[in-house]
């Protein structure tokens, strides 16, 4: 056995009602906080501001998908004019992405209060989009100082988004299990996260306000974000990044539709990882188990119905092959094209033999 493990540290507070700790926890981060959210989540951000009292110097509610540079520039100006010395991100990956952009560009430390299962709050990965082109990078400057995980804040996440966001977290774990820099801890976390989310989502289908199930799903999201931040991702994330950026497909929905097929592509080259995924899902065949989990919960499994035209299948495959990156199975244009074609159709991944 041989591995390197260098955990990234954020103080994590996890409990139903964790939001009650926001004022106390701010003390270690700053004394003038700009609260960030999307327009849809402004009421939640205002609640945070109210809890912080004088420490809150404003609410900026224009966080948006893929962190557009114009929004970052507007947030920078709000931060400067209010003399903010830190931020609080209240929301999903888009809002946390905004806090990371401000941490990177202005050096503002931040607290994350995640309300989806995307996991960005645990990673040193930032992204910003300029004129349709998304740049990403890694920098420890963009790590959250404190993360408040409050399952009560996820109850409002619509069930359909809970499913795709949960599948997004599972995708981090599937790729973490076959990452070249995987280590025993990240693999334990990844398998446990898949088990937690796959157990929680069907319970949320029965009652999406079930706090115990919401807690289990958010616990899985924390683990999923942790492994995403610790080890390298491969074909699946590269494909979803390409499809989202170049073809404007929605983030978590795209992860959901592609995951069974990227897992099927890599399965012959990653048998141990697939065994662990299948064990966590309680099934025989990992790609099929992923497909049935998502489809059984009503997720859209066709990239075509998510907005990818059939003419875009080949260009998407060509784009995904640009820039070499580590992947358990060698990438071929024909193989990737077939993978995307299957995801485009939303067909069952168990046909195998890509
Ligand atoms: P999101 O943050 O874009 O949120 C989607 C929508 O759901 C928004 O309108 C938001 O306001 C709303 N929403 C969020 N939580 C809610 C709740 N509890 N109740 C009601 N509405 C709620 O979605 P996301 O999937 O969390 O994030 C996607 C973005 O995050 C993408 O840009 C992706 O690239 C990025 N991301 C980055 C990392 C990283 O490590 N850098 C990791 C994962 C995702």
PDB file of N, CA, C and O in Angstrom, residues 34-46 58-64 71 74-75 78 88 90 95 98:
ATOM      1  N   UNK A  34     -20.373  40.553   4.100  1.00  0.00           N
ATOM      2  CA  UNK A  34     -21.321  40.714   3.000  1.00  0.00           C
ATOM      3  C   UNK A  34     -21.963  39.342   2.774  1.00  0.00           C
ATOM      4  O   UNK A  34     -21.248  38.342   2.603  1.00  0.00           O
ATOM      5  N   UNK A  35     -23.291  39.289   2.818  1.00  0.00           N
ATOM      6  CA  UNK A  35     -23.989  38.005   2.677  1.00  0.00           C
ATOM      7  C   UNK A  35     -24.308  37.796   1.194  1.00  0.00           C
ATOM      8  O   UNK A  35     -24.857  38.697   0.544  1.00  0.00           O
ATOM      9  N   UNK A  36     -23.984  36.620   0.682  1.00  0.00           N
ATOM     10  CA  UNK A  36     -24.164  36.326  -0.747  1.00  0.00           C
ATOM     11  C   UNK A  36     -25.273  35.301  -0.937  1.00  0.00           C
ATOM     12  O   UNK A  36     -25.379  34.340  -0.160  1.00  0.00           O
ATOM     13  N   UNK A  37     -26.076  35.484  -1.995  1.00  0.00           N
ATOM     14  CA  UNK A  37     -27.117  34.497  -2.325  1.00  0.00           C
ATOM     15  C   UNK A  37     -27.526  34.696  -3.783  1.00  0.00           C
ATOM     16  O   UNK A  37     -27.075  35.635  -4.440  1.00  0.00           O
ATOM     17  N   UNK A  38     -28.393  33.818  -4.259  1.00  0.00           N
ATOM     18  CA  UNK A  38     -29.063  34.076  -5.535  1.00  0.00           C
ATOM     19  C   UNK A  38     -30.289  34.935  -5.206  1.00  0.00           C
ATOM     20  O   UNK A  38     -30.671  35.070  -4.024  1.00  0.00           O
ATOM     21  N   UNK A  39     -30.915  35.436  -6.269  1.00  0.00           N
ATOM     22  CA  UNK A  39     -32.132  36.224  -6.068  1.00  0.00           C
ATOM     23  C   UNK A  39     -33.201  35.361  -5.386  1.00  0.00           C
ATOM     24  O   UNK A  39     -33.893  35.813  -4.467  1.00  0.00           O
ATOM     25  N   UNK A  40     -33.295  34.081  -5.831  1.00  0.00           N
ATOM     26  CA  UNK A  40     -34.322  33.163  -5.294  1.00  0.00           C
ATOM     27  C   UNK A  40     -34.134  32.935  -3.795  1.00  0.00           C
ATOM     28  O   UNK A  40     -35.091  32.664  -3.077  1.00  0.00           O
ATOM     29  N   UNK A  41     -32.900  33.005  -3.322  1.00  0.00           N
ATOM     30  CA  UNK A  41     -32.645  32.700  -1.909  1.00  0.00           C
ATOM     31  C   UNK A  41     -32.384  33.958  -1.065  1.00  0.00           C
ATOM     32  O   UNK A  41     -31.825  33.885   0.023  1.00  0.00           O
ATOM     33  N   UNK A  42     -32.829  35.102  -1.558  1.00  0.00           N
ATOM     34  CA  UNK A  42     -32.585  36.356  -0.840  1.00  0.00           C
ATOM     35  C   UNK A  42     -33.180  36.321   0.572  1.00  0.00           C
ATOM     36  O   UNK A  42     -32.561  36.810   1.525  1.00  0.00           O
ATOM     37  N   UNK A  43     -34.370  35.744   0.713  1.00  0.00           N
ATOM     38  CA  UNK A  43     -35.002  35.735   2.038  1.00  0.00           C
ATOM     39  C   UNK A  43     -34.114  35.002   3.050  1.00  0.00           C
ATOM     40  O   UNK A  43     -33.957  35.450   4.199  1.00  0.00           O
ATOM     41  N   UNK A  44     -33.502  33.916   2.624  1.00  0.00           N
ATOM     42  CA  UNK A  44     -32.594  33.169   3.508  1.00  0.00           C
ATOM     43  C   UNK A  44     -31.376  34.005   3.870  1.00  0.00           C
ATOM     44  O   UNK A  44     -30.908  34.000   5.017  1.00  0.00           O
ATOM     45  N   UNK A  45     -30.849  34.730   2.876  1.00  0.00           N
ATOM     46  CA  UNK A  45     -29.673  35.568   3.118  1.00  0.00           C
ATOM     47  C   UNK A  45     -30.028  36.695   4.093  1.00  0.00           C
ATOM     48  O   UNK A  45     -29.228  37.067   4.964  1.00  0.00           O
ATOM     49  N   UNK A  46     -31.243  37.221   3.961  1.00  0.00           N
ATOM     50  CA  UNK A  46     -31.670  38.288   4.880  1.00  0.00           C
ATOM     51  C   UNK A  46     -31.813  37.751   6.302  1.00  0.00           C
ATOM     52  O   UNK A  46     -31.520  38.452   7.274  1.00  0.00           O
ATOM     53  N   UNK A  58     -24.321  43.993   4.376  1.00  0.00           N
ATOM     54  CA  UNK A  58     -25.106  44.039   3.141  1.00  0.00           C
ATOM     55  C   UNK A  58     -25.451  42.647   2.645  1.00  0.00           C
ATOM     56  O   UNK A  58     -24.888  41.648   3.102  1.00  0.00           O
ATOM     57  N   UNK A  59     -26.431  42.614   1.719  1.00  0.00           N
ATOM     58  CA  UNK A  59     -26.804  41.349   1.072  1.00  0.00           C
ATOM     59  C   UNK A  59     -26.616  41.549  -0.431  1.00  0.00           C
ATOM     60  O   UNK A  59     -27.146  42.505  -1.002  1.00  0.00           O
ATOM     61  N   UNK A  60     -25.829  40.688  -1.041  1.00  0.00           N
ATOM     62  CA  UNK A  60     -25.645  40.730  -2.499  1.00  0.00           C
ATOM     63  C   UNK A  60     -26.335  39.491  -3.058  1.00  0.00           C
ATOM     64  O   UNK A  60     -25.924  38.360  -2.783  1.00  0.00           O
ATOM     65  N   UNK A  61     -27.408  39.705  -3.837  1.00  0.00           N
ATOM     66  CA  UNK A  61     -28.244  38.555  -4.234  1.00  0.00           C
ATOM     67  C   UNK A  61     -28.135  38.209  -5.714  1.00  0.00           C
ATOM     68  O   UNK A  61     -29.048  37.641  -6.288  1.00  0.00           O
ATOM     69  N   UNK A  62     -26.980  38.538  -6.324  1.00  0.00           N
ATOM     70  CA  UNK A  62     -26.887  38.253  -7.752  1.00  0.00           C
ATOM     71  C   UNK A  62     -25.906  37.127  -8.088  1.00  0.00           C
ATOM     72  O   UNK A  62     -25.324  37.102  -9.169  1.00  0.00           O
ATOM     73  N   UNK A  63     -25.732  36.192  -7.173  1.00  0.00           N
ATOM     74  CA  UNK A  63     -24.921  35.011  -7.503  1.00  0.00           C
ATOM     75  C   UNK A  63     -25.671  34.236  -8.589  1.00  0.00           C
ATOM     76  O   UNK A  63     -26.903  34.187  -8.575  1.00  0.00           O
ATOM     77  N   UNK A  64     -24.936  33.680  -9.544  1.00  0.00           N
ATOM     78  CA  UNK A  64     -25.594  32.976 -10.655  1.00  0.00           C
ATOM     79  C   UNK A  64     -24.740  31.798 -11.108  1.00  0.00           C
ATOM     80  O   UNK A  64     -23.533  31.746 -10.841  1.00  0.00           O
ATOM     81  N   UNK A  71     -21.019  39.381 -12.680  1.00  0.00           N
ATOM     82  CA  UNK A  71     -21.586  39.288 -11.331  1.00  0.00           C
ATOM     83  C   UNK A  71     -20.484  39.423 -10.283  1.00  0.00           C
ATOM     84  O   UNK A  71     -20.680  40.045  -9.223  1.00  0.00           O
ATOM     85  N   UNK A  74     -19.591  43.051  -9.938  1.00  0.00           N
ATOM     86  CA  UNK A  74     -20.624  43.754  -9.164  1.00  0.00           C
ATOM     87  C   UNK A  74     -20.489  43.424  -7.674  1.00  0.00           C
ATOM     88  O   UNK A  74     -20.634  44.303  -6.809  1.00  0.00           O
ATOM     89  N   UNK A  75     -20.197  42.171  -7.365  1.00  0.00           N
ATOM     90  CA  UNK A  75     -20.044  41.778  -5.955  1.00  0.00           C
ATOM     91  C   UNK A  75     -18.816  42.431  -5.345  1.00  0.00           C
ATOM     92  O   UNK A  75     -18.822  42.854  -4.179  1.00  0.00           O
ATOM     93  N   UNK A  78     -19.748  45.838  -4.434  1.00  0.00           N
ATOM     94  CA  UNK A  78     -20.565  45.842  -3.207  1.00  0.00           C
ATOM     95  C   UNK A  78     -19.684  45.611  -1.974  1.00  0.00           C
ATOM     96  O   UNK A  78     -19.884  46.235  -0.916  1.00  0.00           O
ATOM     97  N   UNK A  88     -20.379  35.665   3.639  1.00  0.00           N
ATOM     98  CA  UNK A  88     -21.091  34.439   4.020  1.00  0.00           C
ATOM     99  C   UNK A  88     -21.844  34.001   2.771  1.00  0.00           C
ATOM    100  O   UNK A  88     -22.615  34.783   2.207  1.00  0.00           O
ATOM    101  N   UNK A  90     -24.671  31.850   1.302  1.00  0.00           N
ATOM    102  CA  UNK A  90     -25.874  31.104   1.682  1.00  0.00           C
ATOM    103  C   UNK A  90     -26.486  30.560   0.398  1.00  0.00           C
ATOM    104  O   UNK A  90     -27.121  31.297  -0.358  1.00  0.00           O
ATOM    105  N   UNK A  95     -23.595  30.089  -5.473  1.00  0.00           N
ATOM    106  CA  UNK A  95     -23.342  31.141  -4.476  1.00  0.00           C
ATOM    107  C   UNK A  95     -21.983  30.931  -3.805  1.00  0.00           C
ATOM    108  O   UNK A  95     -21.233  31.885  -3.581  1.00  0.00           O
ATOM    109  N   UNK A  98     -19.333  32.191  -5.928  1.00  0.00           N
ATOM    110  CA  UNK A  98     -19.157  33.649  -5.843  1.00  0.00           C
ATOM    111  C   UNK A  98     -18.257  34.004  -4.653  1.00  0.00           C
ATOM    112  O   UNK A  98     -17.342  34.838  -4.764  1.00  0.00           O
TER     113      UNK A  98
END
